[in-house]
CSV table of C-alpha atoms in Angstrom, one decimal:
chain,number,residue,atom,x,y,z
X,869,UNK,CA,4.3,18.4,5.2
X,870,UNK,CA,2.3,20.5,2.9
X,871,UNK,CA,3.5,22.6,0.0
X,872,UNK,CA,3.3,23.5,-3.0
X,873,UNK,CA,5.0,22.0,-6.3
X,874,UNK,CA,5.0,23.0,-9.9
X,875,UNK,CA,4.7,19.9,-12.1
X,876,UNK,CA,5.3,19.9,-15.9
X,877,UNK,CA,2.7,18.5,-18.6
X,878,UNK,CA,3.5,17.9,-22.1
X,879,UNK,CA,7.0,19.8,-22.1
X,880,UNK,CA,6.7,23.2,-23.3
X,881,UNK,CA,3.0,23.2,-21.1
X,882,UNK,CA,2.8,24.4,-17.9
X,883,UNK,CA,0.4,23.7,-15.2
X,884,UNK,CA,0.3,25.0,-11.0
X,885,UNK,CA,-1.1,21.6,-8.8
X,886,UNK,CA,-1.2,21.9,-5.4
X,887,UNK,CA,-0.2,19.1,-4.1
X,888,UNK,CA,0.8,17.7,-0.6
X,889,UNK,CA,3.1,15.5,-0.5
X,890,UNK,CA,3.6,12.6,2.0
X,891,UNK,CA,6.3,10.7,1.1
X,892,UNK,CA,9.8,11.6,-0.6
X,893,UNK,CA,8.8,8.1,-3.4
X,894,UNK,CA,6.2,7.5,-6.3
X,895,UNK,CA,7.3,10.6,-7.8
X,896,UNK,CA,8.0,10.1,-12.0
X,897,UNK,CA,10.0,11.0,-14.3
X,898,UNK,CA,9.0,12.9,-17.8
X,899,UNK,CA,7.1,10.5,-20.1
X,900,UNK,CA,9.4,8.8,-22.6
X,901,UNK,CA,7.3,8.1,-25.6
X,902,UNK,CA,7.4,5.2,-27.5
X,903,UNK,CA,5.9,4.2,-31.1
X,904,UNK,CA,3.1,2.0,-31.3
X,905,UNK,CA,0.4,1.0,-34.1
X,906,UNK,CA,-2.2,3.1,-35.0
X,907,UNK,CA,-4.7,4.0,-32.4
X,908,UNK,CA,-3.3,2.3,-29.9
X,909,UNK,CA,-5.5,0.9,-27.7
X,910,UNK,CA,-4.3,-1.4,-24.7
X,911,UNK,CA,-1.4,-2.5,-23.3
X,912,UNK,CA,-0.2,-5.4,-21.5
X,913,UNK,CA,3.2,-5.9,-19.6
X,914,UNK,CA,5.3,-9.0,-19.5
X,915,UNK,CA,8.7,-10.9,-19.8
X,916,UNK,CA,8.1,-12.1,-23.4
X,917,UNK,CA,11.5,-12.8,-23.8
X,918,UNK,CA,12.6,-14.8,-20.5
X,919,UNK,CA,15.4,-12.4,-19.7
X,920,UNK,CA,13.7,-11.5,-16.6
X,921,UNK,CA,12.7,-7.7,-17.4
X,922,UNK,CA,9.5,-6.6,-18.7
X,923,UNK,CA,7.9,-6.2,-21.7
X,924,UNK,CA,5.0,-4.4,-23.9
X,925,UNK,CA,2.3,-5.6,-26.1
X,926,UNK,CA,0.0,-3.2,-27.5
X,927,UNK,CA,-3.1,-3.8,-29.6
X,928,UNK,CA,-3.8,-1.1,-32.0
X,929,UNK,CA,-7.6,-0.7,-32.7
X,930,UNK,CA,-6.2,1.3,-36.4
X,931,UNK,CA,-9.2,3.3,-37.9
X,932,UNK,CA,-12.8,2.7,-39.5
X,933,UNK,CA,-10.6,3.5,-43.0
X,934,UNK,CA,-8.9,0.2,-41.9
X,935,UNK,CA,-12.1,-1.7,-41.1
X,936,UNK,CA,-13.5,-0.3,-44.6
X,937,UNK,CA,-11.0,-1.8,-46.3
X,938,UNK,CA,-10.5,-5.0,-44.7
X,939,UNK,CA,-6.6,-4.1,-43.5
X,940,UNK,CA,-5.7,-5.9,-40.9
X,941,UNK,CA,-4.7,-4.1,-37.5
X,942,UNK,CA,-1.8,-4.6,-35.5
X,943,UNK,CA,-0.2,-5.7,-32.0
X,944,UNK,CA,3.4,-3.8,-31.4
X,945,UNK,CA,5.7,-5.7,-29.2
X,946,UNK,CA,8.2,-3.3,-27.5
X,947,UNK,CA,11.1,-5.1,-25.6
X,948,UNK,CA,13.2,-4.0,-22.8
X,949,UNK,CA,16.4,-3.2,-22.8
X,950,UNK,CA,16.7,-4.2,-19.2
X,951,UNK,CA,17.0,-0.7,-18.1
X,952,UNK,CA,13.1,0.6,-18.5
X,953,UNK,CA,13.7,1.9,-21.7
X,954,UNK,CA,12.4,-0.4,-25.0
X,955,UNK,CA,13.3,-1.0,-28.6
X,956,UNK,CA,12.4,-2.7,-31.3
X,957,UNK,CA,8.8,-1.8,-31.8
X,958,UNK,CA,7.7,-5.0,-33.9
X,959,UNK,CA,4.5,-4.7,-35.9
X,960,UNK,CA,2.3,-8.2,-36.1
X,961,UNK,CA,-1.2,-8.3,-38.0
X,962,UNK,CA,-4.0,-8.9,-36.2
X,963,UNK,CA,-7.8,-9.2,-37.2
X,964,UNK,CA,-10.3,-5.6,-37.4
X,965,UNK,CA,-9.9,-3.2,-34.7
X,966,UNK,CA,-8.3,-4.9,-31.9
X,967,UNK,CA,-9.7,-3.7,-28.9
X,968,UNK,CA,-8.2,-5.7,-26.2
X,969,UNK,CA,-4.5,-8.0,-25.4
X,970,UNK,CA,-4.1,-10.6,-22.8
X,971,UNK,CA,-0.6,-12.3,-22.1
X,972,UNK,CA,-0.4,-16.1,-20.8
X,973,UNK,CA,1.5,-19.4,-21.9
X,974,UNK,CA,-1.2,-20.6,-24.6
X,975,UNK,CA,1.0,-24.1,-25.8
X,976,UNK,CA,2.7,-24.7,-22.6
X,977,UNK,CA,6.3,-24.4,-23.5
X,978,UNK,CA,7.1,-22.1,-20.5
X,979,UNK,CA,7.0,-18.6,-22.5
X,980,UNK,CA,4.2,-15.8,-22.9
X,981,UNK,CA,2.1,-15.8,-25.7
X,982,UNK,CA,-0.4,-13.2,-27.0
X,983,UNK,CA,-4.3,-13.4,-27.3
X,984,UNK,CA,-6.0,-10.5,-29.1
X,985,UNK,CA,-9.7,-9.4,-29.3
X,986,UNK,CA,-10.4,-8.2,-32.9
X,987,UNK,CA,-13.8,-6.6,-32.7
X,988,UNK,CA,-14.7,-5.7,-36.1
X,989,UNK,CA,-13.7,-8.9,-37.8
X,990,UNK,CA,-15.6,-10.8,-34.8
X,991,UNK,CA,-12.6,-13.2,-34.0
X,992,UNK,CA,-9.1,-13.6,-31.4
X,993,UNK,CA,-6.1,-13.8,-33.1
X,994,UNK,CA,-3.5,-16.2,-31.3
X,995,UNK,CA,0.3,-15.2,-31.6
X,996,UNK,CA,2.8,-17.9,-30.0
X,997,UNK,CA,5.8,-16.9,-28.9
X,998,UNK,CA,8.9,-18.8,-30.3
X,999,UNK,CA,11.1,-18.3,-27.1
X,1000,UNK,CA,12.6,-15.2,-27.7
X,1001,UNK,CA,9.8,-12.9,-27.6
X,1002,UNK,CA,9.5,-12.8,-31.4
X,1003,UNK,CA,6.1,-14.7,-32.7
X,1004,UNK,CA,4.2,-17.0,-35.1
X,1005,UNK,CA,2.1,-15.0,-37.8
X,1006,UNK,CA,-1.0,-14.7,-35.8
X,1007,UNK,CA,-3.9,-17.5,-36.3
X,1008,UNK,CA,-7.2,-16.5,-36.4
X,1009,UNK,CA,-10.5,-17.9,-34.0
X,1010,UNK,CA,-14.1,-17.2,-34.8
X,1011,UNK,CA,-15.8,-15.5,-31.0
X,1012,UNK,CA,-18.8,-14.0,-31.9
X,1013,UNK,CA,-20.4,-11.0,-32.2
X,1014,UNK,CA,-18.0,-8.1,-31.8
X,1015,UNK,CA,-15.0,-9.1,-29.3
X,1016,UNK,CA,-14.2,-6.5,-26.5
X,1017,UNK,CA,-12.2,-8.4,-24.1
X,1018,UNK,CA,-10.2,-11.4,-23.8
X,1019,UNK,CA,-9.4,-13.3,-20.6
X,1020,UNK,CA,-6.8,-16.3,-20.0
X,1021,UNK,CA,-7.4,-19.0,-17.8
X,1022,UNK,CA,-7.5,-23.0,-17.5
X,1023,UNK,CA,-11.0,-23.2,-17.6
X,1024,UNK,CA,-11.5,-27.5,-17.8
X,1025,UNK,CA,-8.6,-28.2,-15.1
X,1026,UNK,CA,-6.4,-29.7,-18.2
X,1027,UNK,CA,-3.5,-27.8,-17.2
X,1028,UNK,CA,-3.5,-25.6,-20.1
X,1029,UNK,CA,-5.3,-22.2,-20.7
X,1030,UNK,CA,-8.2,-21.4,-22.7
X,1031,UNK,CA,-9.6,-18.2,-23.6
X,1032,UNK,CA,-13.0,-16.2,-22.7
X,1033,UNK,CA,-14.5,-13.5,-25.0
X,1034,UNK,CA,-16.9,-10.8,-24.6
X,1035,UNK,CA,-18.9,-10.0,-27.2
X,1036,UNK,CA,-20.4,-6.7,-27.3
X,1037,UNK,CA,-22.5,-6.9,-30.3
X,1038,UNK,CA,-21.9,-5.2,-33.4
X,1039,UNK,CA,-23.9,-3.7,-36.9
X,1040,UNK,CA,-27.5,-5.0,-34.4
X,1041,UNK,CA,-26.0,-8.6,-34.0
X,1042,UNK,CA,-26.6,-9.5,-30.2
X,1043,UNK,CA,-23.9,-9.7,-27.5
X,1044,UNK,CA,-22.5,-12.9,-25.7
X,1045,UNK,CA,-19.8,-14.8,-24.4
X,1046,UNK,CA,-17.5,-16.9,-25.8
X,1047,UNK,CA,-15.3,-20.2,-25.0
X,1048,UNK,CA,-12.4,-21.6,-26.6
X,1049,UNK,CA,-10.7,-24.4,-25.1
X,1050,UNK,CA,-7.1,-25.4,-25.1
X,1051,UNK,CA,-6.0,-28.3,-27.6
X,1052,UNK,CA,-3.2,-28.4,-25.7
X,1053,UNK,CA,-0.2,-27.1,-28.2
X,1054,UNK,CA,-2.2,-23.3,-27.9
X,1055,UNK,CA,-4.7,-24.1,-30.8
X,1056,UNK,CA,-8.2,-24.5,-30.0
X,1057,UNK,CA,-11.5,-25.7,-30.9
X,1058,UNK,CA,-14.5,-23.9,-32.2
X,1059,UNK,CA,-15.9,-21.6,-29.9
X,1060,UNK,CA,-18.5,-22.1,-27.7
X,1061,UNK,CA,-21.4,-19.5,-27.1
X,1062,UNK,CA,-23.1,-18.3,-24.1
X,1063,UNK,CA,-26.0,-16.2,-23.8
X,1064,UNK,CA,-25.8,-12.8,-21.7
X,1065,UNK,CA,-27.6,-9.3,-21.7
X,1066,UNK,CA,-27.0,-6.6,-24.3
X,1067,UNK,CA,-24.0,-5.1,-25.1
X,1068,UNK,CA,-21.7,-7.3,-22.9
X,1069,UNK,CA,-18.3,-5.3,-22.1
X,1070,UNK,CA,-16.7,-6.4,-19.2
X,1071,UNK,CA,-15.9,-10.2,-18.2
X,1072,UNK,CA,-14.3,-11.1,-15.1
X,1073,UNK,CA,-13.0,-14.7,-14.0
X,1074,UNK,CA,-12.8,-16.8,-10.7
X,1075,UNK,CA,-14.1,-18.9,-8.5
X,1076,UNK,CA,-18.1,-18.1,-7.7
X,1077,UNK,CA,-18.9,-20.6,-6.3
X,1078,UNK,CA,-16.0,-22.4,-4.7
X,1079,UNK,CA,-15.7,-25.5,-6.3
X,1080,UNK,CA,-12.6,-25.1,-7.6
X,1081,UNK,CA,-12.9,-23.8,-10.9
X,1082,UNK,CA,-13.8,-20.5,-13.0
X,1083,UNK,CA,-16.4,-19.2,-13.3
X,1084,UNK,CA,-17.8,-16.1,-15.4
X,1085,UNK,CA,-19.5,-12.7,-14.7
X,1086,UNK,CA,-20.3,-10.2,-17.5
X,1087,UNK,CA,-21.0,-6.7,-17.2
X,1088,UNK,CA,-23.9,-5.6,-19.8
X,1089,UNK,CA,-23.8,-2.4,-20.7
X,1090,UNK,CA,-27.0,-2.7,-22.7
X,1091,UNK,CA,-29.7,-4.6,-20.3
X,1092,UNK,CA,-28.6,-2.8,-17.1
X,1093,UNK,CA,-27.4,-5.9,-15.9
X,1094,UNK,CA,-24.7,-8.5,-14.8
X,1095,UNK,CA,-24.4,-12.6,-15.9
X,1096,UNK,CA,-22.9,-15.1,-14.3
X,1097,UNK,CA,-22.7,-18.0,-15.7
X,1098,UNK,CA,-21.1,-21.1,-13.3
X,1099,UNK,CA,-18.7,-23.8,-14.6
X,1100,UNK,CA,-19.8,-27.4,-15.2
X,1101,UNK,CA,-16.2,-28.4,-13.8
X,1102,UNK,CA,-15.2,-29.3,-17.8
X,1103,UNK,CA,-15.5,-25.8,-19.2
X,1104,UNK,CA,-18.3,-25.7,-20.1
X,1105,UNK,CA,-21.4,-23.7,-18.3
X,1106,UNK,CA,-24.5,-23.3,-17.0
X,1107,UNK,CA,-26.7,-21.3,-18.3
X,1108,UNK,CA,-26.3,-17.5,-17.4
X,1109,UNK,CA,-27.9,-15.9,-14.2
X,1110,UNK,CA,-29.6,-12.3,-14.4
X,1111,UNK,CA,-28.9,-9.9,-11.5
X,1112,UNK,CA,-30.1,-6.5,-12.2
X,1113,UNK,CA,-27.5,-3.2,-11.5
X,1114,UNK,CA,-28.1,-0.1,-12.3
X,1115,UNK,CA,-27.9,1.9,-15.5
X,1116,UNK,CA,-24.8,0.9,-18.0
X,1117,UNK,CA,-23.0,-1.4,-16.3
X,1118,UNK,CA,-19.2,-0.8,-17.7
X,1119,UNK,CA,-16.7,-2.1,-15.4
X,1120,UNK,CA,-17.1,-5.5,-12.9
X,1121,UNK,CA,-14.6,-6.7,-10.2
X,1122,UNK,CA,-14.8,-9.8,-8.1
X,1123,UNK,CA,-13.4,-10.1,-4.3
X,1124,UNK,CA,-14.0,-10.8,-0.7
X,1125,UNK,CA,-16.0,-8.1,-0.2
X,1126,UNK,CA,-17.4,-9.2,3.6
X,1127,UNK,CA,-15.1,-11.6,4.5
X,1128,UNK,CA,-16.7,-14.7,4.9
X,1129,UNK,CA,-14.2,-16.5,2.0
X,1130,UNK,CA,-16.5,-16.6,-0.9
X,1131,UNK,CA,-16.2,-13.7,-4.2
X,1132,UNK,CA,-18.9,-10.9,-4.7
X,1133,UNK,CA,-18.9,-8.4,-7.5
X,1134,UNK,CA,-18.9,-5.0,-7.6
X,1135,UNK,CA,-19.8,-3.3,-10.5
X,1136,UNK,CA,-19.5,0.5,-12.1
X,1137,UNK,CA,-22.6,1.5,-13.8
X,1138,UNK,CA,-22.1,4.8,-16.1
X,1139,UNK,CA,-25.3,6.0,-16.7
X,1140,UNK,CA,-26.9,6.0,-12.9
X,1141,UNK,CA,-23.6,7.3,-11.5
X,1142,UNK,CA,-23.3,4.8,-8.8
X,1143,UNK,CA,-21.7,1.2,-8.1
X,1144,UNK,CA,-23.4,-2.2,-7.0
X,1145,UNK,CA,-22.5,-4.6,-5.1
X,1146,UNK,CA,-23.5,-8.1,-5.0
X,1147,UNK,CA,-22.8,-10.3,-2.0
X,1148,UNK,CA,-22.2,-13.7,-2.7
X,1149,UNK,CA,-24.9,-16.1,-0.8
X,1150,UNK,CA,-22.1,-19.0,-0.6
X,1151,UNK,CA,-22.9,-20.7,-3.3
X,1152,UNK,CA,-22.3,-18.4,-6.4
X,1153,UNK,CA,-25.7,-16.6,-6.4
X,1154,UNK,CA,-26.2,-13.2,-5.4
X,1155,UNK,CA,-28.0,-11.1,-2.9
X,1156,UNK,CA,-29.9,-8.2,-4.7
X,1157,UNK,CA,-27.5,-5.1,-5.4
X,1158,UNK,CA,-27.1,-2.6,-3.0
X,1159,UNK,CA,-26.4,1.2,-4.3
X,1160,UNK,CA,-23.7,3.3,-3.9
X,1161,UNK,CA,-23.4,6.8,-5.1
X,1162,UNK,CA,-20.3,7.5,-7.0
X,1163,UNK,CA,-18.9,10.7,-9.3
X,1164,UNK,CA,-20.4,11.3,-12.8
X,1165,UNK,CA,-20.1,8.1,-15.2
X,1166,UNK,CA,-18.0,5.8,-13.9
X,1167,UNK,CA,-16.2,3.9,-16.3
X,1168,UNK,CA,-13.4,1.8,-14.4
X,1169,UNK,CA,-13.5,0.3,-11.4
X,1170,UNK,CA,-11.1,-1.5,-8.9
X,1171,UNK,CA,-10.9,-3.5,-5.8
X,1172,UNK,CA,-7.7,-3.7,-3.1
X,1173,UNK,CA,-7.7,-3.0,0.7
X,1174,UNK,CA,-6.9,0.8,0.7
X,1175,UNK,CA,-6.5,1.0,4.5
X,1176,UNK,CA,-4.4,-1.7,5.6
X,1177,UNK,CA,-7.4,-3.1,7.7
X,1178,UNK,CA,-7.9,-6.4,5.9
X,1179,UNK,CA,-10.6,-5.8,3.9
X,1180,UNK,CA,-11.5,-5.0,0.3
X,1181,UNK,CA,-12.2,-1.0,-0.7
X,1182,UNK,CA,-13.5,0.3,-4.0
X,1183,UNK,CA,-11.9,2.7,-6.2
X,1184,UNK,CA,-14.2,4.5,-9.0
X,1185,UNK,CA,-13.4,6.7,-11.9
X,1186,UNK,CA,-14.7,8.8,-14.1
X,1187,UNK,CA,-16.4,12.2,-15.2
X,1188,UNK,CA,-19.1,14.5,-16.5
X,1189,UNK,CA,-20.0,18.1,-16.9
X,1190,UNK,CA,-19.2,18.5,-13.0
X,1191,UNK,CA,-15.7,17.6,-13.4
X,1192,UNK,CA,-13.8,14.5,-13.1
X,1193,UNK,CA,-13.7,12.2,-10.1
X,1194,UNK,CA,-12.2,9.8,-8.4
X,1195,UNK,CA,-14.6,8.0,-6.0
X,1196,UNK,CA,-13.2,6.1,-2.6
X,1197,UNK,CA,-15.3,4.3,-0.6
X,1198,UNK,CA,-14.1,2.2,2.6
X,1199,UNK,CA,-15.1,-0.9,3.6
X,1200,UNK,CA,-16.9,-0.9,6.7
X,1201,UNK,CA,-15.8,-4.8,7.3
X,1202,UNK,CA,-19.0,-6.6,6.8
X,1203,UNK,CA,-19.4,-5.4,2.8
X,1204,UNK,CA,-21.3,-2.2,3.3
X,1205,UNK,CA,-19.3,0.8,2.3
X,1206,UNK,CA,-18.8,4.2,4.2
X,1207,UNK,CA,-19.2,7.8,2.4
X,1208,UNK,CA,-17.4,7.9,-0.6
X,1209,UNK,CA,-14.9,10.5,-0.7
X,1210,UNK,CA,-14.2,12.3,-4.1
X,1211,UNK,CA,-10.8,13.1,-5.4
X,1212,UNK,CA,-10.2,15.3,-8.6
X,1213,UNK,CA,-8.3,13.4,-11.4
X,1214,UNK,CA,-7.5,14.9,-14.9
X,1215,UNK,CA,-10.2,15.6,-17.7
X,1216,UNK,CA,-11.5,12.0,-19.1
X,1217,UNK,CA,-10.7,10.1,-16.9
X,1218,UNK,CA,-10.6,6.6,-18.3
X,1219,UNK,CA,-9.1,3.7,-16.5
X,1220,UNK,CA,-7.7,2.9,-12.8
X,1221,UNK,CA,-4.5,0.6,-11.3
X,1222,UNK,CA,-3.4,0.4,-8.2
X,1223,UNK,CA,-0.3,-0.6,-6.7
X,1224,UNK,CA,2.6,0.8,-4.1
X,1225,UNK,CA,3.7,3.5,-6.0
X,1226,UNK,CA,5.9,5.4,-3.1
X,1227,UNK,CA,7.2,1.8,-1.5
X,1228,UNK,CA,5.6,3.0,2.1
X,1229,UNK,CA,3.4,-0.4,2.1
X,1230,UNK,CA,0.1,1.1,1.4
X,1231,UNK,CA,-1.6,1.1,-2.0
X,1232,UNK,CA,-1.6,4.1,-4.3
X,1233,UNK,CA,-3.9,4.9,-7.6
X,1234,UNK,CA,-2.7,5.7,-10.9
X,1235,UNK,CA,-5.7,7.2,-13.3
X,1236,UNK,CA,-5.4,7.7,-17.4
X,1237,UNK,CA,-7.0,10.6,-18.7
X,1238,UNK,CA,-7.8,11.2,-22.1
X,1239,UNK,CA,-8.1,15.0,-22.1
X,1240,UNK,CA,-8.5,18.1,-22.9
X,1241,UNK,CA,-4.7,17.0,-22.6
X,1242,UNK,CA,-3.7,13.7,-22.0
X,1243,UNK,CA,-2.6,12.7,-18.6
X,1244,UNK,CA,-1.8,10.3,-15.8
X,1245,UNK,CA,-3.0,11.5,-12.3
X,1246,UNK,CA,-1.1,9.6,-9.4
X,1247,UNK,CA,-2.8,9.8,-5.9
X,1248,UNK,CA,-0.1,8.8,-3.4
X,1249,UNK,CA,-2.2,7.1,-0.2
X,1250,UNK,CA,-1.2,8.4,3.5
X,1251,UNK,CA,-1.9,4.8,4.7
X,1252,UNK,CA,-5.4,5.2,6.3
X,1253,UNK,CA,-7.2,5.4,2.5
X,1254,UNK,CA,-7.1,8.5,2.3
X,1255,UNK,CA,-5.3,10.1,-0.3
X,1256,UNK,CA,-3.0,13.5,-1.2
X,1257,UNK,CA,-4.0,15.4,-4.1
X,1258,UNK,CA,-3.4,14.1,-7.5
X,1259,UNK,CA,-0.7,15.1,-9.2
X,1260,UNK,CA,-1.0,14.8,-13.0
X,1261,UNK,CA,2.2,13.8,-15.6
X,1262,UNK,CA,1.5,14.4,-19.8
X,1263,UNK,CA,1.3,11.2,-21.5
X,1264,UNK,CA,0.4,11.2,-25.0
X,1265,UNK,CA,-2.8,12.0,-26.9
X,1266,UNK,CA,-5.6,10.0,-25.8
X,1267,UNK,CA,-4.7,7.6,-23.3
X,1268,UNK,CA,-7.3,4.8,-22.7
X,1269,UNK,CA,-5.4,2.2,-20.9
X,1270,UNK,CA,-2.5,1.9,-18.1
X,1271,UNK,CA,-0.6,-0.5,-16.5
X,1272,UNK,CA,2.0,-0.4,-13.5
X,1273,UNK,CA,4.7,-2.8,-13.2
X,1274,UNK,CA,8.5,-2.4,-12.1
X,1275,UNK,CA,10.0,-1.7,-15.6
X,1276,UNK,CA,13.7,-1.0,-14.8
X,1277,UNK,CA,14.1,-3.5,-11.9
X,1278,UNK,CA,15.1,-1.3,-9.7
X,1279,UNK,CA,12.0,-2.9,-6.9
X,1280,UNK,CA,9.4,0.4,-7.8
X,1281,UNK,CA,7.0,0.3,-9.7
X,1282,UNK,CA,6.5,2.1,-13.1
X,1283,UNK,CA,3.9,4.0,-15.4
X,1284,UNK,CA,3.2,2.7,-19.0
X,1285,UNK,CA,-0.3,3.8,-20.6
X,1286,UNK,CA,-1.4,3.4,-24.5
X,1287,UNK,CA,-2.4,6.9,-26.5
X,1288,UNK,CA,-4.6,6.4,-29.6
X,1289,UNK,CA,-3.1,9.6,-30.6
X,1290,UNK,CA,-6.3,10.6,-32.8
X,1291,UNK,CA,-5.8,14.6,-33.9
X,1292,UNK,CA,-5.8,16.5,-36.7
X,1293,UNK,CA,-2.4,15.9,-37.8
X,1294,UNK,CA,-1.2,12.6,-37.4
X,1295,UNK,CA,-4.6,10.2,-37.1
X,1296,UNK,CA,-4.6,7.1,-35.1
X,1297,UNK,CA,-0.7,7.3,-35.0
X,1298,UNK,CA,-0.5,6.1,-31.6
X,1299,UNK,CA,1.8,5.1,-29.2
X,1300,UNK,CA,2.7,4.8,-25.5
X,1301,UNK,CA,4.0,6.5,-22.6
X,1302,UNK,CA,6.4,4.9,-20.3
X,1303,UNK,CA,7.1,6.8,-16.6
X,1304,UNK,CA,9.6,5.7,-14.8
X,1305,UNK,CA,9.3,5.6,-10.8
X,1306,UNK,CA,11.6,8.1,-9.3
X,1307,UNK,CA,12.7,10.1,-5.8
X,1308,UNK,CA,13.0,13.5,-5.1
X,1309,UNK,CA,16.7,14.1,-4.5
């Protein structure tokens, strides 16, 4: 049934949606914020404490008066109280402008550890856990030329998980990607560097080739083009693979994406407003692209089956002087993609997640946007991929990254996104939103 529905943004701030409203879940209550580091950046959820509730790391990119000073920036660990609410916002030092965390079991001892990409001090810091979700001082790994994202996974089939860098490039230095592999006790060897295009900003992991280990795709913003790069079987890799995309690739995502049970990539390119895809020929090469037409720079992109049929759909956001979009597009079943469909999100749109928000089976979106006032926009889907109006809940100033996961265990699944907070009055004092799943009575 359609109606209409007042929602309420940043307290005092109120704001008329229309909305129509399918289903009586995936509604959410007010933000709760929570203190973070400063500028905080991204945020990662899991149980890094074994009590079997979930928990928040946050890297915190701090300020170029930071970097010009050589102070170290910060991750904040938030733990739960086991009711969706957290405490305890712990400070630990990381390298220069953090811009990106990744959570996995690092010295195989059964408990989450942290893996942070410092991008101004061009290395990963390494924080082990000691069991209880408190951690080691954080040691620090040479990567390259300006880190941007970090990637777990056992990349030489030792049982243990290494790490995978993308270096954008800094101060004119040249982009690449970098390995470190696993000791074993979560310390690891000097890294290893692999050529890729310019400005590198997006690495993705799997199986390209289907031989049973990872393999490595790299979005480069600067070259108008992907890598991939295909593993040796030891970790190490061949040498990297140019397929051309459009303009400013951003964002890369791998899956089925014709069903024949190998990986293809789809990628977000910002500057040419559209998305290509890259069919996998079977044995981790590529077709050329094919074009698809998307909203106004896309920045994030995302893969799931949107209308129960089996196959894999693309979801892409972002925004430009037209407004800002979310773009649909349905998989046709063979790879090729119908129409895209545009949906309106929140200004600056940043980042997209997906996940059953409302508990009806089908897969909803959840999009951060970073202003004129900050925002979450949830799209609930009426099961056929197609999707209700967005409805938009305040977050904090300047949120750049979400997450969904089921935060109070009570089997829906929850908001958290990371604000930089950067304004006038408090700089980089950032922090981060946590919305909990609700009903409507």
């Amino acid at each position: 049934m359609d109606f209409s529905k007042t929602t309420v943004i940043h307290g005092a701030v109120r704001l008329k949606f229309q909305l129509k409203l399918a289903h009586p879940h995936g509604t959410f209550a007010d933000e709760v914020i929570y203190d973070a580091g400063d500028g905080a950046r991204t945020v990662a959820i899991g149980d890094l404490d074994a009590d079997g509730h979930l928990d928040l790391a946050v890297a915190n990119a701090g300020s170029f008066f930071f970097a010009l000073h050589d102070l170290p920036s910060t991750v904040t660990i938030l733990m739960n109280n086991n009711d969706g609410t957290f405490s305890g916002d712990v400070l630990y030092d990381a390298g220069l402008n953090p811009r990106s965390v990744a959570i996995g079991d690092l010295d195989c001892d059964g408990d989450l550890d942290l893996a942070v990409a410092n991008n101004f001090s061009e290395n990963v810091s390494v924080l082990l856990n000691h069991g209880d979700g408190t951690f080691t001082d954080d040691v620090l790994y040479d990567a390259g030329n300006g880190p941007q994202s970090v990637i777990i996974a056992d990349l030489n089939h030792d049982g243990d998980n290494d790490l995978v860098v993308a270096n954008s490039g800094i101060f004119g230095e040249v982009g690449n990607v970098s390995v470190l592999l696993n000791n074993g006790d979560g310390t690891f060897a000097d890294y290893m560097t692999y050529g890729a295009g310019d400005a590198p900003v997006s690495v993705a992991v799997d199986d390209l080739d289907g031989d049973g280990d990872h393999d490595l795709v790299v979005a480069n913003l600067g070259s108008d083009n992907v890598s991939v790069l295909l593993n040796l079987g030891d970790g190490t890799f061949a040498n990297n693979v140019f397929y051309n995309a459009g303009d400013g690739p951003r964002s890369v995502a791998i899956g089925d994406l014709d069903g024949d049970g190998d990986l293809d990539l789809a990628v977000a390119n910002n500057g040419s407003d559209n998305v290509s895809v890259f069919l996998n020929d079977g044995d981790g090469t590529f077709a050329d692209d094919i074009i698809y037409d998307t909203g106004e720079n896309p920045r994030s992109l995302a893969i799931d089956d949107l209308d129960g049929d089996g196959d894999l759909d693309l979801v892409v956001v972002g925004g430009g002087i037209s407004g800002n979009h979310i773009s649909v597009r349905l998989n046709l079943g063979d790879g090729s993609f119908a129409d895209h469909v545009l949906y309106n999100a929140g200004g600056g749109s940043q980042s997209v997640v997906i996940g059953d928000l409302d508990g009806d089976g089908d897969h909803d979106l959840a999009v951060s946007n970073a202003g004129p006032i900050g925002s979450i926009s949830v799209l609930l889907n009426y099961g056929d991929g197609t999707f209700a109006d967005n409805v938009r809940y305040g977050t904090g100033i300047g949120p750049s990254s979400a997450s969904i996961g089921d935060l109070d265990g009570d089997g829906d699944l929850d908001l958290v996104v990371s604000n930089s907070n950067i304004d006038f009055d408090d700089l980089m004092d950032g922090n981060v939103s946590v919305l909990l799943n609700g009903c409507i009575p």
